[in-house]
CSV table of N, CA and C in Angstrom, one decimal:
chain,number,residue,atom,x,y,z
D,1,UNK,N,72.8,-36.2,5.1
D,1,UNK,CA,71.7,-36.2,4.1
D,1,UNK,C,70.4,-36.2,4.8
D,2,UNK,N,69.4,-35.3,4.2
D,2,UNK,CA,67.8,-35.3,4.7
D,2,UNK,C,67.0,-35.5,3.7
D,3,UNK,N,65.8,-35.8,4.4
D,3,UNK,CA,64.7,-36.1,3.6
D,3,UNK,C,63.5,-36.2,4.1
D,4,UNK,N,62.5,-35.0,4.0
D,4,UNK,CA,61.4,-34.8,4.2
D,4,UNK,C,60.1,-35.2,3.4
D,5,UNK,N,58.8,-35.3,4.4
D,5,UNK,CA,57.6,-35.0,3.3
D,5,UNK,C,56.6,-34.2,3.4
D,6,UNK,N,56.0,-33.4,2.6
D,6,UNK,CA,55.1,-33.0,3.3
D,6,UNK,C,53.8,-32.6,2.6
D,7,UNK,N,52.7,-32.7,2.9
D,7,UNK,CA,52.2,-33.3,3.7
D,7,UNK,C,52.4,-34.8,3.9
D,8,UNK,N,52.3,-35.3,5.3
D,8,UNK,CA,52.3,-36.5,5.6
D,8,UNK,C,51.6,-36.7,6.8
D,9,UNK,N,50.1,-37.4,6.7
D,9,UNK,CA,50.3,-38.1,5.5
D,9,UNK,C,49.7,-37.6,4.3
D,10,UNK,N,49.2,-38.1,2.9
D,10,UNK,CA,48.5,-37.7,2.4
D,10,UNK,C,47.3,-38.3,1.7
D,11,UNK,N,46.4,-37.4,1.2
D,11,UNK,CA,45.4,-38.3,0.8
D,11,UNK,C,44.7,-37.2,-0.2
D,12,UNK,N,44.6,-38.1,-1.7
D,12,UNK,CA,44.1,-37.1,-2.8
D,12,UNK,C,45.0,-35.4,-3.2
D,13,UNK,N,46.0,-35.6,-2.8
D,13,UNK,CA,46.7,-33.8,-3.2
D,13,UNK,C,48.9,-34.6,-4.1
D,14,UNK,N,49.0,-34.4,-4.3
D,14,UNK,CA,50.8,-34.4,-4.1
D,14,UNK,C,51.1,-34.5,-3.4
D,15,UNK,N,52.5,-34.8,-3.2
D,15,UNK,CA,53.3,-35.2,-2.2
D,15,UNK,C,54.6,-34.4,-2.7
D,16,UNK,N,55.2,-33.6,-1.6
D,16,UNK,CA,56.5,-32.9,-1.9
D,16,UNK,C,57.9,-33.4,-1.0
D,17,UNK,N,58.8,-33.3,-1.8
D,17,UNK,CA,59.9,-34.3,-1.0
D,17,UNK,C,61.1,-32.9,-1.1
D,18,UNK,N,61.2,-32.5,-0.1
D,18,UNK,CA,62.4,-31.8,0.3
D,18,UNK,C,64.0,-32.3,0.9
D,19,UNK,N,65.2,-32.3,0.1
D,19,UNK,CA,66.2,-33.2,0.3
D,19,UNK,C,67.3,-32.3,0.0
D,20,UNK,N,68.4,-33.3,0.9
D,20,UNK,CA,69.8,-32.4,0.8
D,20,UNK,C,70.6,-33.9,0.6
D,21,UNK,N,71.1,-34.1,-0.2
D,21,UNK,CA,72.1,-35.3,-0.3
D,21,UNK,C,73.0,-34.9,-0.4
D,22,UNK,N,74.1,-33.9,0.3
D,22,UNK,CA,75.1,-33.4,0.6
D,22,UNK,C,76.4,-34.2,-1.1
D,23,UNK,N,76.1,-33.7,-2.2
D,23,UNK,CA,77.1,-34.8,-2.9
D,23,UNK,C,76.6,-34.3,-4.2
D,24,UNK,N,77.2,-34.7,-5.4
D,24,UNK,CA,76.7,-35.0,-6.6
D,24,UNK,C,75.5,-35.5,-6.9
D,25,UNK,N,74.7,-34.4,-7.6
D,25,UNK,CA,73.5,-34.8,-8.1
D,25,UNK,C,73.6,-35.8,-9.5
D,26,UNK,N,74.2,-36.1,-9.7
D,26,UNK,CA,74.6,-36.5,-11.3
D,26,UNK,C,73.3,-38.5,-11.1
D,27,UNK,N,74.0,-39.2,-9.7
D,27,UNK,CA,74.0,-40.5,-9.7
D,27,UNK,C,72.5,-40.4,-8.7
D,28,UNK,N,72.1,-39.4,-7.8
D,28,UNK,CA,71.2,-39.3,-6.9
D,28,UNK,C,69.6,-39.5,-7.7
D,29,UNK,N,68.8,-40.1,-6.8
D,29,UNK,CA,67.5,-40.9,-7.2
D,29,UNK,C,66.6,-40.7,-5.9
D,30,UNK,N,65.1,-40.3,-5.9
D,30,UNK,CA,64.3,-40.3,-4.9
D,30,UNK,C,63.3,-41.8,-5.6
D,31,UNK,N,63.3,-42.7,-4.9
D,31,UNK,CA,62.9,-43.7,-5.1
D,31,UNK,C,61.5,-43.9,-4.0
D,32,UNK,N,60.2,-44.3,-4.8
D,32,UNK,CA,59.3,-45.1,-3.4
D,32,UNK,C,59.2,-46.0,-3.8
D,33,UNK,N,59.1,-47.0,-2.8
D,33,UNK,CA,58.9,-48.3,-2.6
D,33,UNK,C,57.2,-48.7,-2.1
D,34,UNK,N,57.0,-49.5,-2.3
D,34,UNK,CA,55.4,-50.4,-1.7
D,34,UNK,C,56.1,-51.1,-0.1
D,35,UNK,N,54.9,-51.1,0.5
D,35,UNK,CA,55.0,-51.9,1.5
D,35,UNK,C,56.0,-53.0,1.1
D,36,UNK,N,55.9,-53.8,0.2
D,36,UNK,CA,56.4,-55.1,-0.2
D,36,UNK,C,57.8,-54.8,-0.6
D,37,UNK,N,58.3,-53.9,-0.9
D,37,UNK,CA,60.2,-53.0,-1.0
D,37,UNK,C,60.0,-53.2,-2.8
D,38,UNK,N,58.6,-53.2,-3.1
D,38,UNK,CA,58.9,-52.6,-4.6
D,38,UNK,C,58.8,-51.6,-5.2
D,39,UNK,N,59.6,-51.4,-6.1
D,39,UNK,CA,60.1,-49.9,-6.9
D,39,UNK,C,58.9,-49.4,-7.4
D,40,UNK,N,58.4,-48.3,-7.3
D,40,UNK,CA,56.8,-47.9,-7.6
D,40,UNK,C,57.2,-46.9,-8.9
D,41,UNK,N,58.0,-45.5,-8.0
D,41,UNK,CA,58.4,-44.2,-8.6
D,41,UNK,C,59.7,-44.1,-8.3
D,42,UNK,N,60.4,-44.0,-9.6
D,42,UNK,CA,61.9,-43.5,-9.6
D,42,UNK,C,62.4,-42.2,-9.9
D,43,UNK,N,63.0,-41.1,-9.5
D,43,UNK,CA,62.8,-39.6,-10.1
D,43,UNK,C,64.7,-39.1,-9.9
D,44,UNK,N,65.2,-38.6,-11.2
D,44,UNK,CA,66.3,-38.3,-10.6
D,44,UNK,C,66.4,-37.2,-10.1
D,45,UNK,N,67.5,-36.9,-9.3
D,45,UNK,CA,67.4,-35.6,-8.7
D,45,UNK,C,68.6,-34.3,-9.4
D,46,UNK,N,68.1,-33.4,-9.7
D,46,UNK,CA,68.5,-32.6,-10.5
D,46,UNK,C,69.7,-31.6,-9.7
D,47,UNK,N,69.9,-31.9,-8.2
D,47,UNK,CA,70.8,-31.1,-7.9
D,47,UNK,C,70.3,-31.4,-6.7
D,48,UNK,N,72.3,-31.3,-5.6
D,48,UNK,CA,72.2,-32.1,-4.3
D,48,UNK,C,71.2,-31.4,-3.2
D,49,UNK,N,70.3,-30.3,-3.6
D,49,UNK,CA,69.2,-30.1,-2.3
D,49,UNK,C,67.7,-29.8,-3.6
D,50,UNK,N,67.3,-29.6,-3.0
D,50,UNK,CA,65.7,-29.2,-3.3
D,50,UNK,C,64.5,-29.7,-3.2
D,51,UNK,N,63.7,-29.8,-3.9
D,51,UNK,CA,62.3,-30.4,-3.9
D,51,UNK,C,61.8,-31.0,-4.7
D,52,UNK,N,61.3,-32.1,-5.2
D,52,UNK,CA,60.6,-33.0,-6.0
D,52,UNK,C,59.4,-33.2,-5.0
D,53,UNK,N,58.0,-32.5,-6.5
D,53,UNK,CA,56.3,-32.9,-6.3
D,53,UNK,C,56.5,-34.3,-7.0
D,54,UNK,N,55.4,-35.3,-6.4
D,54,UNK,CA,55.0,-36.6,-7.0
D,54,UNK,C,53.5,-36.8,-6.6
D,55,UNK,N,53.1,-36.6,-7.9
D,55,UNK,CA,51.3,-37.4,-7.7
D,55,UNK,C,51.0,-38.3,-7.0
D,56,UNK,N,50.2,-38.3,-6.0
D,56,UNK,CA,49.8,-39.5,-5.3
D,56,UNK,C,48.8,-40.6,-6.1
D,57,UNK,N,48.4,-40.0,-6.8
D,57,UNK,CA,46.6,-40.3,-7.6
D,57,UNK,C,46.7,-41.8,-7.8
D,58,UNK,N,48.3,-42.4,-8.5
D,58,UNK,CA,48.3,-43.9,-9.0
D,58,UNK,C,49.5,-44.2,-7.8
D,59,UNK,N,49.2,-44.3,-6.8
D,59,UNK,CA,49.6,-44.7,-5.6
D,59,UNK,C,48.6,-45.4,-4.8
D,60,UNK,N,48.5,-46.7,-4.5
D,60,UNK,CA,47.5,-47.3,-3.6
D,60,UNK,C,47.4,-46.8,-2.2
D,61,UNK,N,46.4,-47.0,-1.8
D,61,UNK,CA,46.5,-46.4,0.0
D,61,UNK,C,47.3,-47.1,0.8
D,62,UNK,N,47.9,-46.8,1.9
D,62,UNK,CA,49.0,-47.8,2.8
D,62,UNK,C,50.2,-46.9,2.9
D,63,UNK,N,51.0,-47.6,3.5
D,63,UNK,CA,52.6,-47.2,3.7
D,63,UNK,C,53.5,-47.2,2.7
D,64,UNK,N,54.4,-46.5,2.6
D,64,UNK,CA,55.3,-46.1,1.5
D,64,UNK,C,56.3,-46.1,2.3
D,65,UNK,N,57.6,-45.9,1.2
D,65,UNK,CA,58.8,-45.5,1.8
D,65,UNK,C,59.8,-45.2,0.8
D,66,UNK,N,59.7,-43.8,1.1
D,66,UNK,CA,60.9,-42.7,0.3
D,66,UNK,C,62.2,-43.0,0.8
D,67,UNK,N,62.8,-43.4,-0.6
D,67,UNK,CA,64.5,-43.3,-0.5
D,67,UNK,C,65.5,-42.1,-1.2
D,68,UNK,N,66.3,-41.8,-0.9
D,68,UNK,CA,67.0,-40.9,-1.4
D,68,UNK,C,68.5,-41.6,-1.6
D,69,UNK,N,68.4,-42.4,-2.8
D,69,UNK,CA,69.6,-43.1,-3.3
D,69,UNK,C,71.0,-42.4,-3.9
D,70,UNK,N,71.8,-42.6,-3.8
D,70,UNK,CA,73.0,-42.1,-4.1
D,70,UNK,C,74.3,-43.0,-4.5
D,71,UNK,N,75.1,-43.1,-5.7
D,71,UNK,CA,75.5,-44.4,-6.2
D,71,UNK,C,75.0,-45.7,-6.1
D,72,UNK,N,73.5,-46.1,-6.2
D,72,UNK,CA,73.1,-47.2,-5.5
D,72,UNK,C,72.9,-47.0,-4.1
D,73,UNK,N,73.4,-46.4,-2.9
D,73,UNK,CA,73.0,-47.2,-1.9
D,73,UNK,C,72.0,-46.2,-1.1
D,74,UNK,N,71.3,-46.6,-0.3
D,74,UNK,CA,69.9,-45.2,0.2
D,74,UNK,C,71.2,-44.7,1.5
D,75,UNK,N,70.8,-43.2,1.3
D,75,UNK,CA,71.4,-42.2,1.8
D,75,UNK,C,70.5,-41.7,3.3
D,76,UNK,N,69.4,-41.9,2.7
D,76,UNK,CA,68.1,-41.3,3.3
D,76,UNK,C,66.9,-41.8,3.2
D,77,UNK,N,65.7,-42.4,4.3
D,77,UNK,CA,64.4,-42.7,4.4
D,77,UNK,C,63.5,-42.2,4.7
D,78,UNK,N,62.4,-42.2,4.2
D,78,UNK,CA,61.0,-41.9,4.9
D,78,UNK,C,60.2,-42.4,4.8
D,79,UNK,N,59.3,-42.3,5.5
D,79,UNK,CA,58.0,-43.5,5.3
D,79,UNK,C,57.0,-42.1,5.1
D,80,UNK,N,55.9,-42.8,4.0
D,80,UNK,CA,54.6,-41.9,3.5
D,80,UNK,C,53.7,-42.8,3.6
D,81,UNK,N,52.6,-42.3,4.3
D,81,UNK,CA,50.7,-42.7,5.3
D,81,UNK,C,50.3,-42.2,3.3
D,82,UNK,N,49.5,-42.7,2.6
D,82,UNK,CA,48.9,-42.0,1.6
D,82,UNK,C,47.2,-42.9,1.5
D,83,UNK,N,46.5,-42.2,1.9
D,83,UNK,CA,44.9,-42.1,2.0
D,83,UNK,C,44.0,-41.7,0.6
D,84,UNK,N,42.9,-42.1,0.8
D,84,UNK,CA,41.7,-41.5,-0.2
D,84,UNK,C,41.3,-40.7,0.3
């Protein structure tokens, strides 16, 4: 399983998450978290590779961290820089 971002970091534009969770899309979730490991954005994923945009705009500045969940358990991480 992968999981990209790009740009990263970012500040003021989207954020694009490029993923392969090798598996059924059915149960798969791109999840970010806050610094603090709270659930911010939950998105399901519509099939085992592609790309999900997410607005940064109502995201606070700081560290993030993209998960690429799969029956419950994270398959895949990334951490996102997101700026003004």
């Amino acid at each position: 399983p992968s999981l990209s971002a790009y740009p990263n970091p970012v500040a003021g534009s989207d954020v694009t998450f490029t993923y392969d969770a090798i598996g059924g899309a059915g149960s798969t979730r791109l999840v970010l978290y806050n610094a603090l490991g709270e659930r911010a954005v939950v998105r399901t994923v519509s099939s085992s590779n592609g790309r999900i945009t997410v607005p940064t705009a109502n995201l606070a500045p700081g560290v993030w961290f993209a998960a690429l969940e799969q029956n419950g358990r994270m398959i895949a991480t990334r951490r996102l820089v997101v700026g003004r």
